[in-house]
């Protein structure tokens, strides 16, 4: 589904990603872990198409297409979803209206007819129950005055509504208490199936207690330095990132 | 970011879709302004002597006045002798009913989406259509007359209801008020007149649609609206003009009078031709709008969506004379390309327990300049007066300007006056967030703009709100890369 080959990217001439290789298949959950500044969020941003970053080398194919040939909205149309670390606020724009626009724009891209108000409402009700989100939140301006937990829950709700092939969760656990993490993770788990995939980007192991990955990759200094089964996260939790830093300092 | 900005500059090109010209013969006054011009206009309208005298008095006062220069706008001096002050579409004969209106004129209004055919109108909106200097027809007159509501052109009101016109004209905006209002008083050629009798709730929206058509003319209309005790009216005005290279002057005066317990809601969707992307042509919109809350517990509410004109100079105001009266001003002003807007309001608190609320939303794009200028005055007898003002500016790109000039004068220490102002830019982050959800940049900008302006849009009558939302999006089309 997603195939990253020798990806290099930089921001303002500063090299951040220095040759990432990664293969994600339908039905899989991958986690990217790593210390601060290792390039985790950059990877998520580059995949989603944020303009600040320049891809200097390598290639990414997503669902059979060259990802870098697609604009950010086309990537969304193809089924790539990014749950933001810091979801933005848009005052005056109701969350429902925003999501309705998004759903119908994506449908348009796929050559499907726009949902009318009744069909949209039905879909919304179904997904609201699934990810445990309240109607009152959706009537408010997009993310305006939302707590950290509400913002992240709203991200997962949008993911449910857009039903992506690949969901990238960028530090979705940051700033959340353990209850909020559990709610968000439950939502994500309910959305998993054999046809979609999830890429979890996180600093801490705790989110992975709830969203259990098939593979964990450790990102350090712009490269994946180690990949392994979910137990790798426990090792990191125990020993911290220092042993990774020690081990790979020479190469850095 | 840099790429995005150059795209803003590159693509600031929105098409003005009302720019057509109707080929119709006009009955015109020669260019120039002197006492004879005024006598000509007055004679054309077959006006009584008192009206002519009033005009001449205004003209003589105007001669002694200076054009104001305090606004944050720049334009070349206007040659008042080169303007034609009267232009009327020549109709074959006097029309007795709307069915007899020249088909060419009817077509003009249909192109603008306004049907003068009463049967074809979907919802209850009565319309007075004004083209250049004259009103060409008013719809739903008979139905309104059953409630003793008078809704007609001001020319007709001068003939049919002279006692009302005489009593109220110039009572809110005196002929000596300012340069442009004095000019208007001297040469106004038409406009709408409306009187709602005691205790009557006007059952439909009243609306005037203004259209400048002829070349080289100025449009000077005068609207007078009186809501007698305990009555209610909601009034809408819309305006467009053909695309021309020259600047055309529009200097209107609107006077509102609300008696005890009466409420007037006045909404404007202003879409005069704004000039091209290099700033050539466009309407100079120098307008004086003022209402008086004459009686206790009366209310006047101005709502405006300003997207057109090359220059807007306009401050719809409320004199809060009656105790417990309420004044409101809701405004969205959009400027793009080379447009300049200096607009705001004045709330004059004279009565006790008077309240006012100001919500101004300025949106600037291109190399335009957008200023809010507002005065909140609390007189020494206005005990417990209360005002809340909020002025928000939204910038698209980094070559436009947003300015706020709030003036506050308080002469009674029991008053509470609050002012809040914010300035923001449409963030790259906001656009990217929308993009990531599959929404393209144009649509994202429209969503953000409409969110920003929502508080004001909510004040518009339903029929106009949808139209106004589209207008906002069109005005800013292509202004973000």
Coordinates of N, CA and C in Angstrom, one line a residue, chain B residues 175-349:
Chain B
X175 N -29.4 69.2 5.5 CA -28.7 69.5 4.3 C -27.3 70.1 4.5
X176 N -27.0 70.5 5.7 CA -25.7 71.1 6.1 C -24.8 70.0 6.6
X177 N -25.2 68.8 6.6 CA -24.5 67.8 7.4 C -23.0 67.5 6.9
X178 N -22.9 67.2 5.6 CA -21.6 67.0 5.1 C -21.6 67.3 3.6
X179 N -20.4 67.3 3.0 CA -20.2 67.7 1.6 C -21.1 66.8 0.6
X180 N -21.0 65.5 0.8 CA -21.7 64.6 -0.1 C -23.2 64.6 0.1
X181 N -23.6 64.8 1.4 CA -25.0 64.7 1.7 C -25.7 66.0 1.2
X182 N -24.9 67.1 1.3 CA -25.4 68.4 0.8 C -25.6 68.3 -0.8
X183 N -24.6 67.7 -1.4 CA -24.7 67.6 -2.9 C -25.9 66.7 -3.2
X184 N -26.1 65.6 -2.5 CA -27.2 64.8 -2.7 C -28.5 65.5 -2.6
X185 N -28.6 66.3 -1.5 CA -29.9 67.1 -1.3 C -30.2 68.0 -2.4
X186 N -29.1 68.5 -3.1 CA -29.3 69.5 -4.2 C -29.8 68.7 -5.4
X187 N -29.2 67.6 -5.7 CA -29.5 67.0 -7.0 C -30.1 65.6 -7.0
X188 N -30.5 65.1 -5.8 CA -31.1 63.7 -5.8 C -32.2 63.6 -6.8
X189 N -32.2 62.5 -7.5 CA -33.2 62.3 -8.5 C -34.3 61.3 -8.2
X190 N -33.9 60.3 -7.4 CA -34.9 59.3 -7.0 C -34.4 58.5 -5.8
X191 N -35.1 57.5 -5.5 CA -34.8 56.7 -4.3 C -36.1 56.1 -3.8
X192 N -36.0 55.5 -2.6 CA -37.2 54.8 -2.1 C -37.8 55.6 -0.9
X193 N -39.1 55.4 -0.8 CA -39.8 56.0 0.4 C -40.6 54.9 1.0
X194 N -40.6 54.9 2.3 CA -41.4 53.9 3.0 C -41.9 54.4 4.3
X195 N -43.2 54.1 4.5 CA -43.8 54.5 5.8 C -44.6 53.3 6.3
X196 N -44.3 52.9 7.5 CA -45.0 51.8 8.2 C -45.9 52.5 9.3
X197 N -47.2 52.3 9.2 CA -48.0 53.0 10.2 C -48.0 52.3 11.5
X198 N -48.6 53.0 12.5 CA -48.5 52.6 13.9 C -48.9 51.1 14.0
X199 N -48.2 50.4 14.8 CA -48.5 49.0 15.1 C -48.5 48.0 14.0
X200 N -48.0 48.3 12.8 CA -48.0 47.4 11.7 C -46.7 46.7 11.6
X201 N -46.7 45.4 11.5 CA -45.5 44.6 11.2 C -45.5 44.3 9.7
X202 N -44.6 44.9 9.0 CA -44.6 44.7 7.6 C -44.4 43.2 7.2
X203 N -45.3 42.7 6.5 CA -45.3 41.2 6.3 C -44.3 40.7 5.3
X204 N -43.7 41.6 4.6 CA -42.6 41.1 3.6 C -41.4 42.0 3.7
X205 N -40.3 41.5 3.2 CA -39.1 42.2 3.1 C -39.3 43.3 2.0
X206 N -38.9 44.6 2.4 CA -39.0 45.6 1.4 C -37.6 45.8 0.8
X207 N -37.5 46.0 -0.5 CA -36.2 46.0 -1.1 C -36.0 47.0 -2.2
X208 N -34.9 47.7 -2.3 CA -34.6 48.6 -3.4 C -33.4 48.0 -4.1
X209 N -33.5 48.0 -5.4 CA -32.4 47.6 -6.2 C -31.9 48.7 -7.0
X210 N -30.6 49.1 -6.8 CA -30.1 50.3 -7.5 C -29.1 49.8 -8.6
X211 N -29.3 50.4 -9.8 CA -28.4 50.1 -10.9 C -28.0 51.4 -11.6
X212 N -26.7 51.5 -11.7 CA -26.1 52.6 -12.5 C -26.0 52.1 -13.9
X213 N -26.5 52.7 -14.9 CA -26.3 52.2 -16.3 C -25.6 53.2 -17.2
X214 N -26.1 54.4 -17.2 CA -25.6 55.4 -18.2 C -24.1 55.8 -17.9
X215 N -23.4 56.2 -18.9 CA -22.0 56.6 -18.8 C -22.0 58.0 -18.3
X216 N -20.9 58.3 -17.6 CA -20.7 59.7 -17.2 C -21.7 60.3 -16.2
X217 N -22.5 59.5 -15.6 CA -23.5 60.0 -14.7 C -23.1 59.7 -13.3
X218 N -23.7 60.5 -12.4 CA -23.5 60.2 -11.0 C -24.9 59.6 -10.6
X219 N -24.9 58.9 -9.5 CA -26.1 58.4 -9.0 C -26.3 59.0 -7.6
X220 N -27.4 59.7 -7.4 CA -27.7 60.4 -6.2 C -29.1 60.0 -5.7
X221 N -29.2 58.9 -5.0 CA -30.5 58.6 -4.6 C -30.7 58.9 -3.1
X222 N -32.0 59.0 -2.7 CA -32.3 59.4 -1.4 C -33.4 58.5 -0.9
X223 N -33.1 57.8 0.2 CA -34.1 56.9 0.8 C -34.5 57.4 2.1
X224 N -35.8 57.4 2.3 CA -36.4 57.8 3.6 C -37.4 56.8 4.1
X225 N -37.1 56.3 5.3 CA -37.9 55.2 5.8 C -38.4 55.6 7.2
X226 N -39.7 55.5 7.4 CA -40.2 55.9 8.7 C -41.0 54.7 9.3
X227 N -40.7 54.4 10.5 CA -41.4 53.3 11.2 C -42.1 54.0 12.4
X228 N -43.5 54.0 12.2 CA -44.2 54.7 13.3 C -44.3 53.8 14.5
X229 N -44.9 54.3 15.6 CA -44.9 53.6 16.9 C -45.3 52.1 16.8
X230 N -44.5 51.3 17.4 CA -44.8 49.9 17.5 C -44.7 49.1 16.2
X231 N -44.2 49.7 15.2 CA -44.1 49.0 13.9 C -42.8 48.3 13.7
X232 N -42.8 47.4 12.6 CA -41.5 46.7 12.3 C -41.3 46.6 10.8
X233 N -40.1 46.8 10.4 CA -39.9 46.6 8.9 C -38.4 46.1 8.7
X234 N -38.3 45.2 7.8 CA -37.0 44.8 7.4 C -36.8 45.2 5.9
X235 N -35.7 45.9 5.7 CA -35.5 46.5 4.4 C -34.1 46.1 3.8
X236 N -34.1 45.8 2.5 CA -32.8 45.4 1.9 C -32.5 46.3 0.7
X237 N -31.2 46.5 0.5 CA -30.9 47.2 -0.7 C -29.7 46.5 -1.4
X238 N -29.7 46.5 -2.7 CA -28.7 45.8 -3.5 C -28.3 46.8 -4.6
X239 N -27.0 46.7 -5.0 CA -26.6 47.6 -6.1 C -25.5 47.0 -6.9
X240 N -25.6 47.3 -8.2 CA -24.5 46.9 -9.2 C -24.4 48.0 -10.3
X241 N -23.3 47.9 -11.0 CA -23.1 48.8 -12.1 C -22.3 48.2 -13.2
X242 N -22.4 48.7 -14.5 CA -21.6 48.1 -15.6 C -20.1 48.4 -15.4
X243 N -19.3 47.6 -16.1 CA -17.8 47.8 -16.1 C -17.5 49.0 -17.0
X244 N -16.9 50.0 -16.4 CA -16.5 51.1 -17.2 C -15.1 51.6 -16.7
X245 N -14.3 52.2 -17.7 CA -13.0 52.6 -17.3 C -13.0 53.8 -16.4
X246 N -14.1 54.6 -16.5 CA -14.1 55.9 -15.7 C -14.6 55.5 -14.2
X247 N -14.3 56.4 -13.3 CA -14.9 56.3 -12.0 C -16.2 57.0 -12.0
X248 N -17.2 56.4 -11.4 CA -18.5 57.1 -11.3 C -18.8 57.3 -9.9
X249 N -19.5 58.5 -9.7 CA -19.8 58.9 -8.3 C -21.2 58.4 -7.9
X250 N -21.2 57.8 -6.7 CA -22.5 57.5 -6.1 C -22.5 58.1 -4.8
X251 N -23.4 59.1 -4.6 CA -23.5 59.8 -3.3 C -24.9 59.7 -2.8
X252 N -25.2 58.7 -2.1 CA -26.6 58.5 -1.6 C -26.8 59.0 -0.2
X253 N -28.0 59.2 0.2 CA -28.4 59.5 1.6 C -29.5 58.6 2.0
X254 N -29.4 58.0 3.1 CA -30.5 57.2 3.7 C -30.8 57.7 5.0
X255 N -32.1 58.0 5.3 CA -32.5 58.4 6.6 C -33.6 57.5 7.1
X256 N -33.4 57.1 8.4 CA -34.3 56.2 9.0 C -34.9 56.8 10.3
X257 N -36.2 56.7 10.5 CA -36.8 57.2 11.7 C -37.6 56.1 12.4
X258 N -37.2 55.8 13.6 CA -37.9 54.8 14.4 C -38.6 55.5 15.6
X259 N -39.9 55.4 15.6 CA -40.6 56.0 16.7 C -40.7 55.0 17.9
X260 N -41.4 55.3 18.9 CA -41.5 54.5 20.1 C -41.8 53.0 19.8
X261 N -41.0 52.1 20.4 CA -41.3 50.7 20.2 C -41.2 50.2 18.8
X262 N -40.7 51.0 17.9 CA -40.6 50.6 16.5 C -39.2 49.9 16.2
X263 N -39.1 49.1 15.2 CA -37.9 48.4 14.9 C -37.6 48.5 13.4
X264 N -36.4 48.9 13.0 CA -36.0 48.9 11.6 C -34.8 48.1 11.5
X265 N -34.8 47.2 10.5 CA -33.7 46.3 10.2 C -33.3 46.7 8.8
X266 N -32.1 47.2 8.6 CA -31.8 47.7 7.2 C -30.5 46.9 6.8
X267 N -30.7 46.2 5.7 CA -29.5 45.4 5.2 C -29.1 45.8 3.8
X268 N -27.8 45.9 3.6 CA -27.3 46.3 2.3 C -26.3 45.2 1.8
X269 N -26.5 44.8 0.6 CA -25.5 44.0 -0.1 C -24.9 44.9 -1.2
X270 N -23.8 45.5 -1.0 CA -23.3 46.5 -1.9 C -22.2 45.8 -2.8
X271 N -22.6 45.8 -4.1 CA -21.7 45.2 -5.1 C -21.5 46.1 -6.3
X272 N -21.3 47.4 -6.1 CA -20.9 48.3 -7.2 C -19.7 47.7 -7.9
X273 N -19.5 48.1 -9.2 CA -18.3 47.7 -9.9 C -17.0 48.2 -9.1
X274 N -16.1 47.3 -8.8 CA -15.0 47.6 -7.9 C -13.8 48.2 -8.7
X275 N -13.8 48.2 -10.0 CA -12.6 48.6 -10.8 C -11.9 47.3 -11.2
X276 N -11.0 47.4 -12.2 CA -10.3 46.2 -12.6 C -9.1 45.9 -11.7
X277 N -8.3 44.9 -12.1 CA -7.3 44.4 -11.2 C -6.2 45.4 -11.1
X278 N -6.1 46.4 -12.0 CA -5.1 47.4 -11.9 C -5.6 48.7 -11.3
X279 N -6.9 48.6 -10.8 CA -7.4 49.8 -10.1 C -8.1 50.8 -11.0
X280 N -8.3 50.4 -12.3 CA -8.9 51.3 -13.2 C -10.5 51.2 -13.2
X281 N -11.1 52.4 -13.1 CA -12.6 52.4 -13.1 C -13.1 52.0 -11.7
X282 N -14.4 51.9 -11.7 CA -15.1 51.5 -10.4 C -15.9 52.7 -9.8
X283 N -16.7 52.4 -8.9 CA -17.6 53.4 -8.4 C -17.0 54.0 -7.1
X284 N -17.1 55.3 -7.0 CA -16.8 56.0 -5.7 C -18.1 56.0 -4.9
X285 N -18.1 55.3 -3.8 CA -19.4 55.1 -3.1 C -19.3 56.0 -1.8
X286 N -19.8 57.2 -1.9 CA -19.7 58.2 -0.8 C -21.1 58.4 -0.2
X287 N -21.4 57.6 0.8 CA -22.8 57.5 1.2 C -23.0 57.9 2.6
X288 N -24.1 58.6 2.9 CA -24.4 59.0 4.3 C -25.7 58.3 4.7
X289 N -25.5 57.4 5.7 CA -26.7 56.7 6.2 C -26.8 56.9 7.7
X290 N -28.0 57.3 8.1 CA -28.1 57.6 9.5 C -29.6 57.3 9.9
X291 N -29.7 56.8 11.1 CA -31.1 56.5 11.6 C -31.2 57.2 13.0
X292 N -32.4 57.5 13.3 CA -32.6 58.0 14.7 C -33.7 57.2 15.4
X293 N -33.3 56.7 16.6 CA -34.2 56.0 17.4 C -34.9 57.2 18.2
X294 N -36.0 57.6 17.7 CA -36.7 58.8 18.2 C -37.4 58.5 19.5
X295 N -38.1 57.4 19.5 CA -38.9 57.1 20.7 C -38.2 56.0 21.6
X296 N -38.8 55.9 22.8 CA -38.3 55.0 23.8 C -38.4 53.6 23.3
X297 N -37.5 52.7 23.6 CA -37.6 51.3 23.3 C -37.6 51.0 21.8
X298 N -37.1 51.9 21.0 CA -37.0 51.7 19.5 C -35.7 51.1 19.2
X299 N -35.6 50.5 18.0 CA -34.3 49.8 17.6 C -34.0 50.0 16.2
X300 N -32.8 50.3 15.9 CA -32.4 50.3 14.5 C -31.1 49.4 14.3
X301 N -31.2 48.6 13.3 CA -30.1 47.7 13.1 C -29.6 47.8 11.6
X302 N -28.3 48.1 11.5 CA -27.7 48.2 10.1 C -26.9 46.9 9.9
X303 N -27.1 46.3 8.8 CA -26.2 45.2 8.4 C -25.7 45.4 7.0
X304 N -24.4 45.4 6.8 CA -23.9 45.6 5.5 C -22.9 44.6 5.1
X305 N -23.0 44.2 3.8 CA -22.0 43.4 3.2 C -21.4 44.2 2.0
X306 N -20.2 44.7 2.2 CA -19.6 45.6 1.2 C -18.6 44.9 0.4
X307 N -18.8 44.5 -0.8 CA -17.8 43.9 -1.6 C -17.4 44.7 -2.8
X308 N -18.2 45.6 -3.2 CA -17.9 46.4 -4.4 C -17.3 47.7 -4.2
X309 N -17.4 48.6 -5.2 CA -16.9 50.0 -5.3 C -15.3 50.0 -5.2
X310 N -14.8 51.0 -6.0 CA -13.4 51.2 -5.9 C -13.0 51.9 -4.6
X311 N -13.9 52.8 -4.2 CA -13.7 53.5 -2.9 C -15.1 53.4 -2.1
X312 N -15.0 53.1 -0.9 CA -16.2 53.1 0.0 C -15.9 54.1 1.1
X313 N -16.9 55.0 1.3 CA -16.8 56.0 2.4 C -18.2 56.0 3.0
X314 N -18.3 55.3 4.1 CA -19.7 55.1 4.5 C -19.7 54.7 6.0
X315 N -20.6 55.4 6.7 CA -20.7 55.2 8.2 C -22.1 55.1 8.6
X316 N -22.8 54.0 8.4 CA -24.2 54.0 8.8 C -24.3 54.1 10.4
X317 N -25.1 55.1 10.8 CA -25.0 55.5 12.2 C -26.4 55.5 12.8
X318 N -26.4 55.5 14.2 CA -27.7 55.6 14.9 C -27.6 56.6 16.0
X319 N -28.6 57.5 16.0 CA -28.7 58.5 17.1 C -29.7 57.9 18.1
X320 N -29.2 57.5 19.2 CA -30.0 56.8 20.2 C -30.6 57.9 21.2
X321 N -31.8 58.4 20.7 CA -32.4 59.5 21.4 C -33.4 59.0 22.5
X322 N -34.2 58.1 22.1 CA -35.2 57.6 23.0 C -34.6 56.7 24.1
X323 N -35.1 56.8 25.3 CA -34.6 56.0 26.4 C -34.8 54.5 26.1
X324 N -33.8 53.7 26.5 CA -33.9 52.3 26.2 C -33.8 51.9 24.8
X325 N -33.4 52.8 23.9 CA -33.3 52.4 22.5 C -32.0 51.7 22.2
X326 N -32.1 51.0 21.1 CA -30.9 50.1 20.8 C -30.5 50.3 19.3
X327 N -29.2 50.4 19.2 CA -28.6 50.6 17.8 C -27.6 49.4 17.6
X328 N -27.6 48.9 16.4 CA -26.7 47.8 16.0 C -26.1 48.1 14.7
X329 N -24.8 47.7 14.5 CA -24.1 47.8 13.3 C -23.3 46.5 13.0
X330 N -23.7 45.8 12.0 CA -23.0 44.6 11.6 C -22.4 44.7 10.2
X331 N -21.2 44.6 10.1 CA -20.6 44.9 8.8 C -19.5 43.9 8.4
X332 N -19.6 43.5 7.1 CA -18.5 42.7 6.5 C -18.0 43.6 5.3
X333 N -16.8 44.0 5.3 CA -16.3 44.8 4.2 C -15.1 44.0 3.6
X334 N -15.2 43.7 2.3 CA -14.2 43.0 1.6 C -13.5 43.9 0.6
X335 N -12.2 44.0 0.7 CA -11.5 44.7 -0.4 C -10.5 43.8 -1.0
X336 N -10.4 43.9 -2.4 CA -9.4 43.1 -3.1 C -8.8 44.1 -4.1
X337 N -7.7 43.6 -4.8 CA -7.0 44.4 -5.8 C -6.7 45.8 -5.2
X338 N -7.2 46.8 -5.9 CA -6.8 48.2 -5.5 C -8.0 48.9 -4.7
X339 N -9.0 48.1 -4.3 CA -10.1 48.7 -3.6 C -9.7 49.4 -2.3
X340 N -10.4 50.5 -1.9 CA -10.2 51.1 -0.7 C -11.5 51.2 0.0
X341 N -11.5 50.9 1.3 CA -12.7 51.1 2.1 C -12.4 51.8 3.4
X342 N -13.2 52.8 3.7 CA -13.1 53.5 5.0 C -14.5 53.5 5.5
X343 N -14.8 52.5 6.3 CA -16.2 52.4 6.7 C -16.3 52.0 8.2
X344 N -17.5 52.3 8.7 CA -17.7 52.0 10.2 C -19.0 52.6 10.6
X345 N -19.1 53.1 11.7 CA -20.4 53.6 12.2 C -20.2 54.7 13.3
X346 N -21.3 55.3 13.6 CA -21.3 56.2 14.8 C -22.5 55.8 15.6
X347 N -22.3 55.6 16.9 CA -23.4 55.4 17.8 C -23.5 56.6 18.8
X348 N -24.5 57.4 18.7 CA -24.7 58.6 19.5 C -25.7 58.3 20.6
X349 N -25.2 58.0 21.8 CA -26.0 57.7 22.9 C -26.5 59.0 23.6

